[in-house]
Coordinates of C-alpha atoms and ligand atoms in Angstrom, one line a residue:
X584 CA 5.7 5.6 -5.4
X585 CA 9.6 5.5 -5.5
X586 CA 11.6 4.4 -2.4
X587 CA 14.4 6.6 -1.1
X588 CA 17.0 5.8 1.5
X589 CA 20.0 7.4 3.2
X590 CA 22.8 6.5 5.6
X591 CA 25.3 8.6 7.5
X592 CA 27.5 6.7 10.0
X593 CA 30.9 5.2 10.7
X594 CA 30.5 2.1 8.3
X595 CA 30.9 2.1 4.4
X596 CA 27.6 3.1 3.1
X597 CA 27.2 1.5 -0.4
X598 CA 26.2 -2.1 0.9
X599 CA 23.8 -0.5 3.6
X600 CA 22.2 1.6 0.9
X601 CA 21.8 -1.3 -1.4
X602 CA 20.4 -3.5 1.3
X603 CA 17.9 -0.8 2.2
X604 CA 17.0 -0.5 -1.4
X605 CA 16.3 -4.2 -1.7
X606 CA 13.6 -3.8 1.1
X607 CA 11.9 -1.0 -0.7
X608 CA 12.0 -2.4 -4.2
X609 CA 8.2 -3.0 -4.0
X610 CA 7.8 0.7 -4.2
X611 CA 9.3 0.8 -7.7
X612 CA 11.6 -1.1 -9.8
X613 CA 12.1 0.8 -13.1
X614 CA 15.6 2.0 -12.2
X615 CA 17.9 2.4 -9.2
X616 CA 20.8 4.4 -8.1
X617 CA 23.0 5.7 -5.3
X618 CA 25.3 8.6 -4.5
X619 CA 28.0 8.4 -2.0
X620 CA 30.6 11.0 -0.7
X621 CA 34.1 9.6 -0.5
X622 CA 36.6 10.3 2.0
X623 CA 38.2 12.9 -0.3
X624 CA 34.9 14.8 -0.5
X625 CA 34.0 13.5 -4.1
X626 CA 30.4 12.7 -5.0
X627 CA 30.2 9.4 -6.6
X628 CA 27.0 8.4 -8.5
X629 CA 26.1 5.1 -9.8
X630 CA 22.4 4.6 -11.5
X631 CA 21.1 2.4 -13.9
X632 CA 17.9 1.3 -15.7
X633 CA 16.2 -1.7 -14.5
X634 CA 16.0 -3.8 -11.4
X635 CA 18.1 -3.3 -8.3
X636 CA 20.3 -6.3 -9.4
X637 CA 21.6 -4.2 -12.3
X638 CA 22.8 -1.5 -9.7
X639 CA 24.3 -4.1 -7.6
X640 CA 26.3 -5.4 -10.6
X641 CA 27.4 -1.7 -11.5
X642 CA 28.4 -1.1 -7.9
X643 CA 30.5 -4.3 -8.1
X644 CA 32.3 -3.3 -11.2
X645 CA 32.6 0.4 -10.2
X646 CA 32.7 0.5 -6.4
X647 CA 32.0 3.7 -4.4
X648 CA 33.6 4.5 -0.9
X649 CA 32.4 6.5 1.8
X650 CA 30.0 6.6 4.8
X651 CA 27.4 9.4 3.8
X652 CA 24.9 8.5 1.0
X653 CA 21.5 8.3 -0.5
X654 CA 19.7 5.7 -2.8
X655 CA 16.6 5.5 -4.8
X656 CA 14.4 3.0 -6.6
X657 CA 12.2 4.4 -9.2
X658 CA 8.6 3.9 -10.4
X659 CA 8.7 6.3 -13.5
X660 CA 6.2 9.1 -13.6
X661 CA 7.9 12.0 -15.6
X662 CA 10.2 10.4 -18.4
X663 CA 10.8 6.8 -19.4
X664 CA 12.8 4.5 -17.3
X665 CA 16.3 5.1 -18.5
X666 CA 20.0 5.6 -17.1
X667 CA 19.5 9.4 -17.4
X668 CA 16.2 9.4 -15.7
X669 CA 17.3 7.4 -12.7
X670 CA 17.9 9.1 -9.4
X671 CA 20.0 10.5 -7.9
X672 CA 20.1 13.7 -9.9
X673 CA 22.9 16.1 -9.5
X674 CA 23.4 19.9 -10.0
X675 CA 25.5 21.0 -13.0
X676 CA 28.9 20.7 -11.1
X677 CA 28.0 17.4 -9.7
X678 CA 28.7 18.2 -6.1
X679 CA 25.0 18.0 -4.8
X680 CA 23.0 15.0 -5.3
X681 CA 19.2 14.6 -4.5
X682 CA 16.7 11.6 -4.5
X683 CA 13.0 12.4 -4.6
X684 CA 9.7 10.6 -4.3
X685 CA 6.7 12.4 -5.3
X686 CA 5.6 14.7 -8.2
X687 CA 6.9 18.3 -8.6
X688 CA 3.7 19.8 -10.2
X689 CA 5.4 23.2 -11.1
X690 CA 8.5 21.5 -12.5
X691 CA 8.0 23.0 -16.1
X692 CA 7.9 26.5 -14.8
X693 CA 10.8 25.8 -12.5
X694 CA 12.8 24.0 -15.5
X695 CA 12.1 27.2 -17.6
X696 CA 13.4 29.5 -14.9
X697 CA 16.4 27.5 -14.4
X698 CA 17.2 27.2 -18.1
X699 CA 17.0 31.0 -18.3
X700 CA 19.8 30.9 -15.6
X701 CA 21.8 28.8 -17.9
X702 CA 21.2 25.4 -16.4
X703 CA 21.4 22.5 -18.7
X704 CA 18.9 19.6 -17.9
X705 CA 20.2 16.0 -18.5
X706 CA 17.0 14.2 -17.7
X707 CA 13.2 14.4 -18.6
X708 CA 12.4 14.1 -14.9
X709 CA 10.4 16.7 -12.7
X710 CA 13.0 15.7 -9.9
X711 CA 16.0 17.3 -11.6
X712 CA 14.9 20.7 -10.9
X713 CA 15.5 20.1 -7.1
X714 CA 19.1 19.5 -7.5
X715 CA 19.5 22.6 -9.6
X716 CA 17.4 24.8 -7.4
X717 CA 19.4 23.6 -4.2
X718 CA 22.6 24.5 -6.1
X719 CA 21.1 27.9 -6.9
X720 CA 20.4 28.7 -3.2
X721 CA 23.5 26.9 -1.9
X722 CA 26.0 29.4 -0.1
X723 CA 27.8 26.9 2.3
X724 CA 24.7 26.1 4.2
X725 CA 22.8 23.0 2.9
X726 CA 19.9 23.2 5.4
X727 CA 19.2 26.9 4.2
X728 CA 19.6 26.0 0.4
X729 CA 17.0 23.0 0.9
X730 CA 14.7 25.2 2.9
X731 CA 14.7 27.9 0.2
X732 CA 14.2 25.2 -2.6
X733 CA 11.2 23.5 -0.9
X734 CA 9.5 26.9 -0.5
X735 CA 9.4 26.9 -4.4
X736 CA 8.0 23.6 -4.9
X737 CA 4.4 22.6 -5.6
X738 CA 3.4 18.9 -5.4
X739 CA 4.6 16.2 -3.2
X740 CA 8.1 15.2 -2.0
X741 CA 10.2 13.2 0.2
X742 CA 13.9 14.1 -0.6
X743 CA 17.4 13.4 0.7
X744 CA 20.3 15.5 -0.3
X745 CA 24.0 15.2 0.1
X746 CA 26.7 17.7 -0.8
X747 CA 30.3 17.2 -1.3
X748 CA 31.2 20.3 0.7
X749 CA 29.4 19.0 3.9
X750 CA 30.3 15.4 4.0
X751 CA 29.2 15.1 7.4
X752 CA 25.5 16.1 6.7
X753 CA 22.5 14.4 5.2
X754 CA 19.3 16.9 4.7
X755 CA 16.1 15.4 4.2
X756 CA 12.6 17.1 3.8
X757 CA 9.1 16.1 3.0
X758 CA 5.4 17.0 1.9
X759 CA 2.7 14.4 1.2
X760 CA 5.3 11.6 0.7
X761 CA 6.4 9.4 3.5
X762 CA 9.8 9.4 5.3
X763 CA 11.0 7.8 8.5
X764 CA 14.3 8.4 10.3
X765 CA 16.1 5.6 11.9
X766 CA 18.1 6.4 15.1
X767 CA 21.1 4.2 15.9
X768 CA 23.9 4.8 18.4
X769 CA 26.5 5.5 15.7
X770 CA 24.4 6.2 12.5
X771 CA 21.4 7.8 11.2
X772 CA 19.2 6.4 8.5
X773 CA 16.2 7.5 6.4
X774 CA 13.8 5.5 4.3
X775 CA 10.5 6.0 2.8
X776 CA 9.2 2.9 4.9
X777 CA 10.3 1.1 7.9
X778 CA 11.4 -2.3 6.7
X779 CA 14.8 -1.0 5.6
X780 CA 15.6 0.3 9.0
X781 CA 14.7 -2.7 11.0
X782 CA 18.0 -4.5 10.5
X783 CA 19.7 -1.4 12.2
X784 CA 17.2 -0.1 14.7
X785 CA 13.7 0.1 15.9
X786 CA 14.0 3.6 17.2
X787 CA 12.4 6.0 14.7
X788 CA 11.2 9.7 14.3
X789 CA 8.6 10.8 11.8
X790 CA 8.9 14.0 9.7
X791 CA 5.7 16.1 9.3
X792 CA 4.8 17.8 6.1
X793 CA 7.1 20.8 5.4
X794 CA 9.7 19.9 7.9
X795 CA 13.4 19.5 7.1
X796 CA 15.7 17.5 9.1
X797 CA 19.5 17.7 9.3
X798 CA 21.1 14.5 10.1
X799 CA 24.5 13.6 11.3
X800 CA 25.8 10.1 12.4
X801 CA 24.8 10.8 16.1
X802 CA 22.0 13.6 15.8
X803 CA 19.0 14.7 14.1
X804 CA 17.7 18.3 14.2
X805 CA 14.2 19.0 12.9
X806 CA 13.3 22.4 11.6
X807 CA 10.0 24.1 10.1
X808 CA 10.2 26.4 7.1
X809 CA 10.9 29.4 9.3
X810 CA 13.9 27.8 10.7
X811 CA 12.7 27.2 14.1
X812 CA 13.7 23.8 15.7
X813 CA 11.0 21.3 16.5
X814 CA 11.3 18.6 19.2
X815 CA 10.2 15.3 18.0
X816 CA 9.8 12.2 20.2
X817 CA 11.5 8.9 19.3
X818 CA 9.1 6.2 18.9
X819 CA 9.6 2.3 18.9
X820 CA 8.6 0.1 16.1
X821 CA 7.0 -3.2 17.1
X822 CA 7.7 -5.3 13.9
X823 CA 10.5 -7.4 13.9
X824 CA 13.2 -8.2 11.1
X825 CA 11.4 -11.7 10.4
X826 CA 8.3 -9.8 9.5
X827 CA 10.0 -8.0 6.7
X828 CA 11.9 -11.0 5.3
X829 CA 10.8 -13.9 3.1
X830 CA 11.6 -16.6 5.7
X831 CA 11.7 -19.4 3.2
X832 CA 8.8 -18.4 1.1
X833 CA 9.3 -18.2 -2.7
X834 CA 7.5 -14.9 -2.6
X835 CA 6.3 -12.2 -0.2
X836 CA 2.9 -12.7 -1.5
X837 CA 2.6 -16.4 -0.5
X838 CA 4.1 -15.6 2.8
X839 CA 1.7 -12.7 3.3
X840 CA -1.2 -15.0 2.2
X841 CA -0.1 -17.7 4.6
X842 CA 0.1 -15.2 7.6
X843 CA -3.4 -14.3 7.4
X844 CA -4.6 -16.6 10.3
X845 CA -2.0 -14.9 12.6
X846 CA -2.6 -11.3 11.2
X847 CA -6.5 -11.9 11.8
X848 CA -5.8 -13.3 15.4
X849 CA -3.6 -10.5 16.2
X850 CA -6.0 -7.8 14.9
X851 CA -9.0 -9.4 16.8
X852 CA -7.0 -9.7 20.0
X853 CA -6.4 -6.0 20.0
X854 CA -10.3 -5.5 20.1
X855 CA -11.1 -8.0 22.9
X856 CA -10.6 -7.8 26.6
X857 CA -9.4 -10.7 28.9
X858 CA -12.9 -12.1 29.0
X859 CA -13.2 -12.2 25.1
X860 CA -15.6 -9.2 25.0
X861 CA -15.4 -6.6 22.3
X862 CA -13.7 -3.5 23.7
X863 CA -13.0 -0.3 21.8
X864 CA -11.2 2.8 23.2
X865 CA -13.9 4.9 24.8
X866 CA -13.5 7.8 22.3
X867 CA -13.7 5.7 19.2
X868 CA -16.8 3.7 20.6
X869 CA -18.5 7.1 21.3
X870 CA -17.6 8.3 17.7
X871 CA -19.0 5.2 16.2
X872 CA -22.1 4.8 18.1
X873 CA -23.0 8.4 17.9
X874 CA -22.9 8.1 14.0
X875 CA -26.3 8.2 12.3
X876 CA -24.6 8.0 8.8
X877 CA -21.2 6.3 7.8
X878 CA -19.3 7.2 4.9
X879 CA -16.5 4.8 4.1
X880 CA -13.8 5.3 1.6
X881 CA -10.4 4.0 0.2
X882 CA -8.7 3.1 -3.1
X883 CA -8.3 -0.3 -4.8
X884 CA -8.5 -3.2 -2.4
X885 CA -9.2 -0.9 0.5
X886 CA -12.4 0.4 -1.4
X887 CA -13.5 -3.2 -1.8
X888 CA -13.2 -3.7 2.0
X889 CA -15.4 -0.5 2.3
X890 CA -17.8 -2.1 -0.1
X891 CA -18.1 -5.2 2.0
X892 CA -18.4 -3.4 5.2
X893 CA -21.5 -1.4 3.8
X894 CA -23.5 -4.7 3.3
X895 CA -22.4 -6.0 6.7
X896 CA -23.1 -2.9 8.8
X897 CA -26.5 -1.9 7.1
X898 CA -27.7 -5.6 7.8
X899 CA -26.6 -6.1 11.3
X900 CA -26.8 -2.5 12.6
X901 CA -29.2 -0.8 10.2
X902 CA -27.1 2.3 10.0
X903 CA -27.0 3.8 6.5
X904 CA -23.6 3.4 4.9
X905 CA -22.4 5.3 1.9
X906 CA -19.2 3.9 0.1
X907 CA -17.3 6.1 -2.5
X908 CA -13.7 5.5 -4.0
X909 CA -11.4 7.9 -2.4
X910 CA -10.2 9.3 -5.8
X911 CA -13.8 10.2 -6.7
X912 CA -14.9 11.4 -3.4
X913 CA -12.1 13.9 -3.1
X914 CA -13.7 15.7 -6.3
X915 CA -17.3 15.2 -6.0
X916 CA -19.8 17.4 -4.2
X917 CA -20.4 15.8 -0.9
X918 CA -23.5 16.6 0.8
X919 CA -22.9 16.3 4.6
X920 CA -25.4 14.1 6.4
X921 CA -26.7 14.6 10.0
X922 CA -24.3 13.0 12.6
X923 CA -22.0 11.6 9.7
X924 CA -18.6 10.3 10.3
X925 CA -16.1 9.0 7.7
X926 CA -14.1 5.9 8.0
X927 CA -11.0 6.0 5.6
X928 CA -9.1 2.7 4.9
X929 CA -5.6 2.5 3.8
X930 CA -2.9 -0.1 4.2
X931 CA -0.1 2.2 3.9
X932 CA -1.7 5.3 5.1
X933 CA 0.1 7.3 2.5
X934 CA -2.3 6.9 -0.5
X935 CA -2.4 10.4 -2.1
X936 CA -6.1 10.3 -3.1
X937 CA -7.1 8.9 0.4
X938 CA -5.2 11.6 2.1
X939 CA -6.5 14.5 0.1
X940 CA -10.1 13.0 0.9
X941 CA -9.4 13.1 4.5
X942 CA -8.2 16.9 4.4
X943 CA -11.4 17.7 2.2
X944 CA -13.7 15.9 4.7
X945 CA -11.9 17.6 7.7
X946 CA -12.6 20.9 6.0
X947 CA -16.3 20.0 5.9
X948 CA -16.1 19.4 9.6
X949 CA -16.7 15.6 9.3
X950 CA -15.1 13.5 11.9
X951 CA -12.8 11.0 10.6
X952 CA -11.6 7.5 11.7
X953 CA -8.6 5.9 9.9
X954 CA -8.2 2.2 9.7
X955 CA -4.6 1.5 8.6
X956 CA -1.6 -0.8 9.0
X957 CA 1.4 1.5 9.4
X958 CA 1.9 3.2 12.8
X959 CA 2.8 6.9 12.3
X960 CA 1.6 7.2 8.7
X961 CA 0.4 10.3 7.4
X962 CA -3.3 9.1 7.5
X963 CA -3.0 8.1 11.1
X964 CA -1.5 11.6 12.1
X965 CA -4.1 13.6 10.3
X966 CA -7.3 11.6 11.0
X967 CA -9.2 12.4 14.2
X968 CA -9.0 8.9 15.5
X969 CA -7.1 5.9 14.2
X970 CA -7.6 2.0 14.5
X971 CA -4.6 -0.1 13.5
X972 CA -4.7 -3.5 11.6
X973 CA -2.2 -5.9 13.0
X974 CA -1.0 -7.4 9.7
X975 CA 2.8 -6.7 10.1
X976 CA 4.6 -5.3 7.1
X977 CA 2.8 -6.0 3.8
X978 CA 5.7 -5.9 1.2
X979 CA 4.2 -7.7 -2.0
X980 CA 2.4 -5.1 -4.1
X981 CA -0.9 -7.0 -4.2
X982 CA -2.7 -6.6 -1.0
X983 CA -3.8 -9.7 0.9
X984 CA -3.4 -9.8 4.5
X985 CA -3.9 -6.1 4.9
X986 CA -7.3 -6.5 3.2
X987 CA -8.5 -9.4 5.4
X988 CA -7.5 -7.7 8.5
X989 CA -9.2 -4.4 7.3
X990 CA -12.4 -6.6 6.8
X991 CA -11.9 -8.0 10.3
X992 CA -11.6 -4.4 11.9
X993 CA -14.8 -3.3 10.1
X994 CA -16.6 -6.5 11.1
X995 CA -15.8 -5.5 14.7
X996 CA -17.2 -2.1 14.2
X997 CA -20.5 -3.9 12.7
X998 CA -20.5 -6.2 15.8
X999 CA -20.1 -3.2 18.0
X1000 CA -23.3 -1.5 16.4
X1001 CA -25.2 -4.7 16.0
X1002 CA -28.8 -4.6 17.1
X1003 CA -29.0 -8.2 17.9
X1004 CA -27.2 -11.5 17.9
X1005 CA -23.8 -9.8 19.1
X1006 CA -22.5 -12.6 20.8
X1007 CA -23.1 -15.0 18.0
X1008 CA -21.4 -12.4 15.6
X1009 CA -18.5 -12.2 17.9
X1010 CA -18.1 -16.1 18.1
X1011 CA -18.0 -16.3 14.4
X1012 CA -15.3 -13.5 14.2
X1013 CA -13.2 -15.6 16.8
X1014 CA -13.5 -18.6 14.7
X1015 CA -12.1 -16.9 11.5
X1016 CA -8.4 -17.1 12.2
X1017 CA -8.6 -20.8 12.6
X1018 CA -10.8 -21.2 9.7
X1019 CA -8.5 -19.4 7.5
X1020 CA -5.8 -21.7 8.6
X1021 CA -7.9 -24.7 7.5
X1022 CA -8.3 -23.3 4.1
X1023 CA -4.5 -22.6 3.7
X1024 CA -3.9 -26.3 4.8
X1025 CA -5.4 -27.1 1.5
X1026 CA -3.6 -24.7 -0.7
X1027 CA -2.4 -27.4 -3.0
X1028 CA -5.9 -27.9 -4.3
X1029 CA -6.0 -24.3 -5.6
X1030 CA -2.5 -24.5 -7.0
X1031 CA -3.4 -27.7 -8.9
X1032 CA -6.6 -25.7 -10.3
X1033 CA -4.5 -22.8 -11.4
X1034 CA -1.9 -25.1 -13.3
X1035 CA -4.9 -26.2 -15.3
X1036 CA -6.7 -22.9 -15.8
X1037 CA -3.9 -20.3 -15.6
X1038 CA -3.9 -19.8 -19.4
X1039 CA -7.4 -19.0 -19.8
X1040 CA -7.8 -15.4 -21.4
X1041 CA -11.0 -14.4 -19.9
X1042 CA -11.8 -14.8 -16.3
X1043 CA -15.0 -13.5 -14.9
X1044 CA -16.0 -13.4 -11.2
X1045 CA -19.6 -13.1 -10.2
X1046 CA -21.6 -12.9 -7.0
X1047 CA -24.4 -11.0 -5.2
X1048 CA -24.0 -8.8 -2.1
X1049 CA -20.8 -9.3 -0.3
X1050 CA -19.9 -12.0 -2.9
X1051 CA -20.1 -9.1 -5.5
X1052 CA -17.7 -7.1 -3.6
X1053 CA -15.2 -10.1 -3.2
X1054 CA -15.7 -10.8 -6.9
X1055 CA -14.4 -7.3 -7.6
X1056 CA -11.3 -7.9 -5.4
X1057 CA -10.7 -11.2 -7.0
X1058 CA -10.8 -9.8 -10.4
X1059 CA -8.5 -6.9 -9.2
X1060 CA -6.0 -9.4 -7.7
X1061 CA -5.9 -11.6 -10.8
X1062 CA -5.6 -8.8 -13.3
X1063 CA -2.8 -7.1 -11.4
X1064 CA -0.4 -10.0 -10.9
X1065 CA -1.2 -12.6 -13.7
X1066 CA -2.1 -10.0 -16.3
X1067 CA -5.2 -12.0 -17.1
X1068 CA -8.2 -10.0 -18.5
X1069 CA -10.4 -10.6 -15.6
X1070 CA -13.8 -8.8 -14.6
X1071 CA -16.3 -8.8 -12.0
X1072 CA -20.1 -8.7 -12.3
X1073 CA -23.0 -8.6 -10.1
X1074 CA -24.5 -11.7 -10.9
X1075 CA -27.8 -10.3 -11.7
X1076 CA -26.3 -7.9 -14.0
X1077 CA -24.9 -10.6 -16.2
X1078 CA -27.9 -10.9 -18.6
X1079 CA -27.9 -6.9 -18.8
X1080 CA -24.8 -6.9 -21.0
X1081 CA -21.7 -8.8 -19.7
X1082 CA -23.0 -12.2 -20.8
X1083 CA -22.2 -11.2 -24.4
X1084 CA -18.7 -11.6 -23.8
X1085 CA -19.0 -15.3 -22.4
X1086 CA -17.8 -18.0 -24.7
X1087 CA -16.0 -21.4 -24.5
X1088 CA -12.5 -19.6 -23.6
X1089 CA -14.3 -18.0 -20.5
X1090 CA -13.8 -19.3 -16.8
X1091 CA -16.3 -18.0 -14.6
X1092 CA -15.8 -18.0 -10.9
X1093 CA -19.1 -17.9 -8.9
X1094 CA -18.9 -16.8 -5.4
X1095 CA -21.9 -18.4 -3.8
X1096 CA -21.8 -17.9 0.1
X1097 CA -25.3 -16.2 0.5
X1098 CA -27.8 -19.0 1.3
X1099 CA -30.8 -17.0 0.4
X1100 CA -29.4 -16.5 -3.1
X1101 CA -28.1 -20.0 -3.9
X1102 CA -31.0 -20.8 -6.4
X1103 CA -30.5 -17.3 -8.2
X1104 CA -26.7 -18.2 -8.4
X1105 CA -27.3 -21.6 -9.8
X1106 CA -29.3 -20.1 -12.4
X1107 CA -26.7 -17.7 -13.3
X1108 CA -24.1 -20.5 -13.5
X1109 CA -26.4 -22.4 -15.9
X1110 CA -26.6 -19.5 -18.0
X1111 CA -22.8 -19.0 -18.4
X1112 CA -22.5 -22.6 -18.8
X1113 CA -25.0 -22.7 -21.6
X1114 CA -22.8 -20.4 -23.5
X1115 CA -19.7 -22.7 -22.9
X1116 CA -18.0 -21.4 -20.1
X1117 CA -16.2 -23.4 -17.5
X1118 CA -17.6 -22.7 -14.1
X1119 CA -15.8 -22.8 -10.6
X1120 CA -18.0 -22.3 -7.6
X1121 CA -16.7 -21.1 -4.2
X1122 CA -19.1 -22.1 -1.5
X1123 CA -19.4 -23.4 2.1
X1124 CA -18.9 -27.0 3.2
X1125 CA -22.0 -29.1 3.1
X1126 CA -23.7 -27.0 0.3
X1127 CA -24.8 -29.1 -2.5
X1128 CA -26.9 -26.8 -4.6
X1129 CA -24.2 -26.6 -7.1
X1130 CA -23.1 -30.2 -7.4
X1131 CA -24.8 -30.6 -11.0
X1132 CA -23.9 -27.3 -12.2
X1133 CA -20.2 -26.4 -11.5
X1134 CA -17.3 -28.0 -13.2
X1135 CA -15.5 -27.7 -10.0
X1136 CA -16.5 -26.7 -6.5
X1137 CA -14.0 -25.3 -3.8
X1138 CA -15.6 -25.4 -0.4
X1139 CA -14.6 -22.9 2.4
X1140 CA -15.3 -23.4 6.2
X1141 CA -18.9 -22.5 7.4
X1142 CA -19.1 -19.2 8.9
X1143 CA -21.8 -16.3 9.1
X1144 CA -22.5 -15.6 5.7
X1145 CA -21.7 -12.0 6.1
X1146 CA -18.1 -12.8 7.2
X1147 CA -17.4 -15.3 4.3
X1148 CA -15.4 -12.5 2.4
X1149 CA -12.4 -13.3 4.8
X1150 CA -12.4 -16.9 3.7
X1151 CA -13.5 -16.7 0.1
X1152 CA -10.9 -14.0 -0.9
X1153 CA -8.1 -16.2 0.5
X1154 CA -9.2 -18.8 -2.4
X1155 CA -9.0 -15.9 -5.0
X1156 CA -5.7 -14.5 -3.5
X1157 CA -4.0 -18.2 -4.0
X1158 CA -5.5 -18.6 -7.5
X1159 CA -4.1 -15.3 -8.7
X1160 CA -0.7 -16.1 -7.0
X1161 CA -0.5 -19.5 -8.7
X1162 CA -1.7 -18.2 -12.1
X1163 CA 1.0 -15.5 -11.9
X1164 CA 3.9 -18.0 -10.9
X1165 CA 2.7 -20.3 -13.8
X1166 CA 2.9 -17.7 -16.2
X1167 CA 6.5 -16.9 -15.1
X1168 CA 5.6 -13.4 -13.6
X1169 CA 6.9 -11.9 -10.3
X1170 CA 3.8 -11.7 -8.2
X1171 CA 5.7 -9.4 -5.7
X1172 CA 6.5 -6.9 -8.4
X1173 CA 3.8 -6.7 -10.9
X1174 CA 4.4 -4.6 -14.0
X1175 CA 3.5 -1.0 -14.0
X1176 CA 2.4 -1.1 -10.4
X1177 CA 4.0 -0.1 -7.2
X1178 CA 3.0 -0.3 -3.6
X1179 CA 1.9 3.0 -1.8
X1180 CA 0.4 5.2 -4.5
X1181 CA 1.8 8.7 -3.1
X1182 CA 0.9 10.2 -6.7
X1183 CA -2.6 11.1 -7.9
Ligands
F6R2416 C1 -4.2 -4.1 -4.9 C2 -3.7 -3.0 -4.1 C3 -4.0 -1.6 -4.2 C4 -4.3 -0.8 -2.9 C5 -4.4 0.7 -3.3 C6 -4.6 1.5 -2.0 O1 -3.8 -5.3 -4.4 O2 -2.9 -3.2 -3.1 O3 -5.2 -1.5 -5.0 O4 -5.2 -1.5 -2.2 O5 -3.4 1.2 -3.9 O6 -3.6 1.4 -1.1 P1 -3.6 1.6 0.4 O7 -4.4 0.6 1.0 O8 -2.2 1.7 0.8 O9 -4.3 3.1 0.6

């Protein structure tokens, strides 16, 4: 969950590395550091606890020179955030420096072995062993030393290495952690993700697991563990710089919430032909239509998308759908069903549990379809088939536009499988981007509501069917960025226990978009109000069932009730965002969290 960057070229590298780290800060922000080799072949390391601004200040006070360097922004796993635990880590003579994203599972064993060979460790991290092992294997050939080192590592890693003796080289390697190489005319860069590369180039190469690349300013050579050279195509990224910048918004999260009409429109366009008919690539259509059982999985927000999809697909297509959280599915006994396929959902396509699940399913022979937002990510390369959401880069830690575009992609699958009403469903889907915009035009209403309610200590979301899935997603969003204790309940379950928690300090948000269940929801709202709670209802325009029960009603444009999640969740996203801002938090970088969970 850390971010790593590297640069080798003709320009001074320190500012380039700092700018690149700024674009990766969403991956971790406990500490940051850079290591640069000077013209006089001296390794200069600057690293410090805290946000990137601390490192920028440190580099201003103690500048570094040189045009080959690496950088790191950390989300701590092994060892508290501190100057010493920050990356880059060096060997004892401080001539080799390494940045690492991932977890070295056998680090204790390696540490003990290195200590026996008289290595003194300075940090508590698992990563430091990598620097000492490279030094141990180094005999004038950095590529060889890195290759021998990674043969001894268990776990996950993306690493970048520089060495005083070979100032014209940057060596990188990966296994189960992302790493992208950016190709320019007179420089080569690496990063954990695409955004830091965009201001330099759109030409990229991806490393596969257990590959090592040797980078010079004008060349890249990729090798496998046996030392054989591998040819890899250069690909072109379609995102532009603007997509990875705040563009005048106070936070990435608000920008990404507001980008949803475009992201939804772009995602849908990729599924329609010129006449506006639904069109899937033939192989994916055959795979989906041939399935008698669907298994859908993902983590966190992506799992909530899977949950919504299960209600929608079962209702419109009568295909049985099983939904399991990826971090559970990978460990449980999965009984393979007849003609079963699995859809794996992941914004980043790098989530460790989702990728481990994919590999487990493939070993069972279950065909896999990935839904992801990142071209070239691990999930897209390992799944049998892939469908991309067109959300553009999602930088804020809390997922927003990735979620609604995942939903839209899943809804197109439902429409493809629909037994009836396909054109009505398609019309409803086509209206969603515009309806999302209508909702966003009223964002001040939610901002005002958050300004009055942000200091509520307990916020419960409740709903039935798809509204229950969106209750879970709404509670997750609120807790992760506002740190408010929020929970979600299937509304019918309230009286089986959770209602004991309801008192006058509770805000209950009732999602009410299922017409057949309006009166049931109205009873649930009355129950919580009778215990002193304040009730906000989210329902469609022109619904008056709740006029005399709710303290406040927020109305969303009328759509097919199964597709309401795309609209109702935008209300929750905005509510969570404004509560976070009211509390003085940084919604883009919530405490203890990082985007792209590449550890288990
Ligand atoms: C919540 C959030 C996380 C992610 C989860 C999976 O706002 O962003 O719950 O949804 O970590 O990430 P991906 O989709 O990248 O696999």
